[in-house]
XYZ file of C-alpha atoms in Angstrom:
269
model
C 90.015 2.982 34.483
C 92.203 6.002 34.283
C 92.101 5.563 30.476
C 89.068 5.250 29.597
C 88.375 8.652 32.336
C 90.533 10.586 29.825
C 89.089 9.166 26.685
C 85.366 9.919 27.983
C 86.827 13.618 28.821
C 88.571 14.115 25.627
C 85.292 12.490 24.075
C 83.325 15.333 25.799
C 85.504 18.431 25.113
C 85.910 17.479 21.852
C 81.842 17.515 21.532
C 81.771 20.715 23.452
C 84.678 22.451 21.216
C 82.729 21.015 18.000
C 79.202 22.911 19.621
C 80.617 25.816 20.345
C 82.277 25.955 16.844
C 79.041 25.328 15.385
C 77.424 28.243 16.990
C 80.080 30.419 16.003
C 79.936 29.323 12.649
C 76.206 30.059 13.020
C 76.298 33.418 14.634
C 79.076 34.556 11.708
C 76.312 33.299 8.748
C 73.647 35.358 10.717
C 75.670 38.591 10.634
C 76.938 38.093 7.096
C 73.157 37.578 6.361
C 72.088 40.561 8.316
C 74.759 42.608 6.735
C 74.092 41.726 3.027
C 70.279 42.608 3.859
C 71.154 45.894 5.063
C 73.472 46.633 2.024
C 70.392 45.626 -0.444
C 68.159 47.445 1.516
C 70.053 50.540 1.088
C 71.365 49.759 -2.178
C 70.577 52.264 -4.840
C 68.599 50.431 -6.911
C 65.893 50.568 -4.871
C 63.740 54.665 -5.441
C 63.340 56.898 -2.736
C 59.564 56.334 -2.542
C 60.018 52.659 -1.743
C 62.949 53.466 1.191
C 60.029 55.619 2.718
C 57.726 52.368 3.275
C 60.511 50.520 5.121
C 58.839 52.018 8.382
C 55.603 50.078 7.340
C 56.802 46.645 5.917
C 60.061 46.207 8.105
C 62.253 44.419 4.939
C 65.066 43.549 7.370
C 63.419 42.048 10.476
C 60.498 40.232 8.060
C 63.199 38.017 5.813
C 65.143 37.663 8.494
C 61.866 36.084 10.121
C 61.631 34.055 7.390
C 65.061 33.038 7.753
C 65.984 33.577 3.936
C 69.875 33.289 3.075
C 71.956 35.007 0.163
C 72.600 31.308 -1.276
C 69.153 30.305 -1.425
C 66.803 29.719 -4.460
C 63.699 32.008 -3.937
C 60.314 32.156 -5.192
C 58.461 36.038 -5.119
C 54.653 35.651 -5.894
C 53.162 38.299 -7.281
C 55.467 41.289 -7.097
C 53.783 44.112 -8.336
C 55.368 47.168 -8.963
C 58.663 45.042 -7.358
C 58.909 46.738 -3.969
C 60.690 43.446 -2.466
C 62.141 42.805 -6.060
C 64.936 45.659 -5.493
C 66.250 44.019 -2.326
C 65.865 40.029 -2.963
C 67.713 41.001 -6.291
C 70.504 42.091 -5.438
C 70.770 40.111 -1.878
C 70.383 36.758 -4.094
C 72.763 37.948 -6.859
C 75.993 36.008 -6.343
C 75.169 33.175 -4.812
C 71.429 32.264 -4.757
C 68.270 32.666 -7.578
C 65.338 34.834 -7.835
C 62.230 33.475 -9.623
C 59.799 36.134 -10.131
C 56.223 34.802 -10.609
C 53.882 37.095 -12.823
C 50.174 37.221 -13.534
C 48.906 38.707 -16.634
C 47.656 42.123 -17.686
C 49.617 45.839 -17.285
C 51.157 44.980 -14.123
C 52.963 42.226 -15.798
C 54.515 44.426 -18.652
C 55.006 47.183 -16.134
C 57.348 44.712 -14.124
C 59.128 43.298 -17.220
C 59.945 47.022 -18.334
C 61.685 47.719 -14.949
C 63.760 44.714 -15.271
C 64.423 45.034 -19.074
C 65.746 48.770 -17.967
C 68.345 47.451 -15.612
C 69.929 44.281 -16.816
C 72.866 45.004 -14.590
C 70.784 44.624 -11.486
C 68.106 42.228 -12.879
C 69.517 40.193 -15.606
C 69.670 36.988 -13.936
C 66.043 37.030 -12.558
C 63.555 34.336 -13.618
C 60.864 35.696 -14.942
C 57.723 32.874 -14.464
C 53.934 32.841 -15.113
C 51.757 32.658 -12.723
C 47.508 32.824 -13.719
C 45.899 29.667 -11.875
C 44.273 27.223 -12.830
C 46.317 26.650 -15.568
C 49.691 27.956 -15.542
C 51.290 27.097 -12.282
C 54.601 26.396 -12.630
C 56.318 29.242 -10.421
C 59.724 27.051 -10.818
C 60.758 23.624 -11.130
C 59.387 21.146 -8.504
C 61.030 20.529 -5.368
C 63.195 22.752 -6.334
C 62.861 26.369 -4.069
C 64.129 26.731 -0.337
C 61.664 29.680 -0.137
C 58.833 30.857 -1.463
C 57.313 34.778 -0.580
C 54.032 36.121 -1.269
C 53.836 40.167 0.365
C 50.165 41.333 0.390
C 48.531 39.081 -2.126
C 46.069 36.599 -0.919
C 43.359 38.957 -0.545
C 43.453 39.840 -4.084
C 42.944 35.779 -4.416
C 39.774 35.293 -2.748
C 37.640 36.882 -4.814
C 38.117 34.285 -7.659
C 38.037 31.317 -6.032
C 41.616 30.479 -6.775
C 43.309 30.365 -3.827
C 44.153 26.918 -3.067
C 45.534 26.488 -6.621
C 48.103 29.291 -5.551
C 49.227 27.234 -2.299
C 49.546 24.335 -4.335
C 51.409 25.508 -6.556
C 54.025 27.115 -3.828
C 53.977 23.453 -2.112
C 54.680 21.599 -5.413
C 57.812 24.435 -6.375
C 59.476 23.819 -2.467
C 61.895 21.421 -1.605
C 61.369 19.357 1.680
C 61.625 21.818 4.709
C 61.424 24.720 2.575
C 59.484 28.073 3.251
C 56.494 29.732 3.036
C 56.263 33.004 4.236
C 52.919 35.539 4.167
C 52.108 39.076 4.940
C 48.766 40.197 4.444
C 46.261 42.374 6.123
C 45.417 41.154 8.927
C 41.489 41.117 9.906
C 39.576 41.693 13.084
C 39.474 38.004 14.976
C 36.243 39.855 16.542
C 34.363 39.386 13.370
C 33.124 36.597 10.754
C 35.800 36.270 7.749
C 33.987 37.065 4.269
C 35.132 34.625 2.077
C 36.140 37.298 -0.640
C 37.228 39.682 1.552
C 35.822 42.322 0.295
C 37.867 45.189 2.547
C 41.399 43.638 1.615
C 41.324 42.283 5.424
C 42.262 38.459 5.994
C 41.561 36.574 9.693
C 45.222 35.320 10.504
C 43.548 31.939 11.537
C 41.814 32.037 8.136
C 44.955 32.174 6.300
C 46.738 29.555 8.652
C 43.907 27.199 8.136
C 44.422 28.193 3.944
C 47.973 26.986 4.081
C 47.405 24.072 6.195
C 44.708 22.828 3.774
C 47.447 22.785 1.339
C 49.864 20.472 3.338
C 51.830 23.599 5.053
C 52.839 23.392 8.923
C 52.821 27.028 10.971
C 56.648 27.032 11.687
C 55.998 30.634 13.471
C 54.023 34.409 13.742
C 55.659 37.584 14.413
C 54.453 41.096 14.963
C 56.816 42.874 12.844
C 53.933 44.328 10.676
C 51.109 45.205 13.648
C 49.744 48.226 13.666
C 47.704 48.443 16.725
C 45.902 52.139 15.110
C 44.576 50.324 12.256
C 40.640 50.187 13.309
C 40.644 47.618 10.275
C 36.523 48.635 9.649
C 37.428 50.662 6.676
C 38.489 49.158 2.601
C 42.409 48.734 3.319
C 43.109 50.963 -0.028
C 41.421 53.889 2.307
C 44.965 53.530 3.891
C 48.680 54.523 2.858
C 50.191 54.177 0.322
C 46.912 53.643 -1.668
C 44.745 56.997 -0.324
C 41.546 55.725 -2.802
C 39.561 58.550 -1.196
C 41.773 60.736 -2.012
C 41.447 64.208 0.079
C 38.581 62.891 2.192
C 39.737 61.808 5.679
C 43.177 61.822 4.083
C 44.646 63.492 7.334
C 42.919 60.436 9.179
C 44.252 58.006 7.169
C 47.766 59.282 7.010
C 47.752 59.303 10.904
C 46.429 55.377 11.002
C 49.343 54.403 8.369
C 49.613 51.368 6.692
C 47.797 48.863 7.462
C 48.013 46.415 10.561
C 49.564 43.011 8.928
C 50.134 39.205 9.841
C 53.594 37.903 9.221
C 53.487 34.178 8.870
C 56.407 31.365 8.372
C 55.005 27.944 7.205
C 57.242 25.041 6.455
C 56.496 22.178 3.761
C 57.051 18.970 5.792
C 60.604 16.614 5.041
C-alpha cells in the first residue's frame, strides 16, 4: 500500500513539474514573441509616416491577438503600400515565410518597387497573385499557419468577389490555422449595404462572410475601437485618407482613424 502511495505521488509531482514546465516554456515563447515584435516594429525599415499610425492600428497588441509566431508561414492579403509588410518582414525573417498576395494595377508595381529597392530586408518574400475569380493561389494548399487581410474586404464587396477571397484563404491554411480581419467596422444600428458604399462593414456581416466559407470565430478584440468615429460619413473622409481635403479637415483629424473590428477565425482540424 505504502508503494503504490509513493508511486501515485511521484506520478503526480512528476505531472505537476511537467505543467509547470510547460507554462514556463510557454510564457518564455510569449516574451521572445513579444520582444521580436517590438524590435520589427521599431526597426528602421519601417518610414516615419507609418510609425505615426501605430496609435491607430495597434501592430503589437493586433498580431499578438492573432497569436502569429516568428516561425510561422504567413499569408498578407492585399498589402498596399506595405504598412504591415515592414514589420511581418523582418519578424518572419529567420525562421518563418512571408507570402505577399498582390492584385493587379499601380499598386501592384508600386509594392514590387519597394521590395526590389531593399533586397536585404525583402529578398526572401513571396511575391503571389491575387485577382479572383481566376488566380487564387495565395500559396500552396494547406500549407499557411496564418493568413492576414488589414482593411480590405470593403474594397471586395463592390465586385461581388468576396467569397472567392475567403476561399481562397481557407484552401492556402493548414488545419487550425488563422484568419485574422480588421476592417471598418459599421453601425450594428443600421441595415448593411451589400457594397458598402462608405468603406463601413457590420462586424456580424463579416463573421457571417467567413463562416459561409467554412471559418469558426476563434475570438473579437477591441484593439482598433474608436468610440469618436460617428461612422455616418465615407471612411476616406477620415485619417490618413483626408478625401475632402481642407473641408472639415479639423473635424476629421479630431475623430481619427476610423473605429475597426479585429477578428480571429480558425479553419477547423
Amino acid at each position: 500500500m505504502k508503494h503504490r502511495i509513493k508511486l501515485t505521488l511521484f506520478v503526480f509531482l512528476a505531472l505537476s513539474i511537467g505543467a509547470i514546465s510547460s507554462a514556463q516554456s510557454a510564457t518564455t515563447d510569449d516574451a521572445s514573441t513579444a520582444t521580436a515584435l517590438h524590435v520589427a516594429i521599431v526597426g528602421p525599415q519601417r518610414s516615419d509616416a507609418n510609425k505615426a499610425r501605430d496609435k491607430y492600428r495597434h501592430p503589437l497588441e493586433t498580431l499578438t491577438f492573432f497569436g502569429i509566431k516568428p516561425d510561422m508561414t504567413v499569408v498578407e492579403i492585399s498589402p498596399g503600400t506595405g504598412w504591415y509588410t515592414e514589420i511581418l518582414t523582418p519578424f518572419l525573417k529567420d525562421h518563418g515565410k512571408l507570402y505577399e498576395a498582390v492584385g493587379g494595377g499601380a499598386g501592384a508595381k508600386t509594392f514590387e518597387d519597394k521590395l526590389k529597392a531593399d533586397p536585404a530586408t525583402y529578398g526572401q518574400v513571396i511575391v503571389t497573385t491575387l485577382q479572383p475569380p481566376t488566380q487564387t493561389e495565395i500559396a500552396p494548399a494547406g500549407t499557411a499557419d496564418m493568413v492576414l487581410t488589414f482593411r480590405n474586404v470593403h474594397d471586395w464587396l463592390p465586385r461581388g468577389t468576396t467569397q472567392d477571397y475567403f476561399k481562397a484563404f481557407y484552401r492556402a491554411l493548414k488545419p487550425g490555422g488563422v484568419l485574422g480581419i480588421t476592417d471598418h467596422r459599421a453601425d450594428p444600428s443600421q441595415p448593411q449595404d451589400p457594397k458598402a458604399k462608405n468603406g463601413y462593414v457590420r462586424q456580424d456581416y463579416m463573421i457571417q462572410i467567413a463562416e459561409q466559407a467554412g471559418f469558426k470565430l476563434a475570438g473579437t478584440s477591441e484593439i482598433n475601437a474608436n468610440p469618436k468615429d460617428p461612422r455616418n460619413q465615407p471612411v476616406w473622409n477620415l485619417p490618413p485618407t483626408l478625401r475632402q481635403g481642407d473641408k472639415d479637415r479639423d473635424k476629421y483629424l479630431a475623430i481619427g482613424e476610423s473605429d475597426r473590428m479585429t477578428l480571429k477565425f480558425v479553419k477547423p482540424n
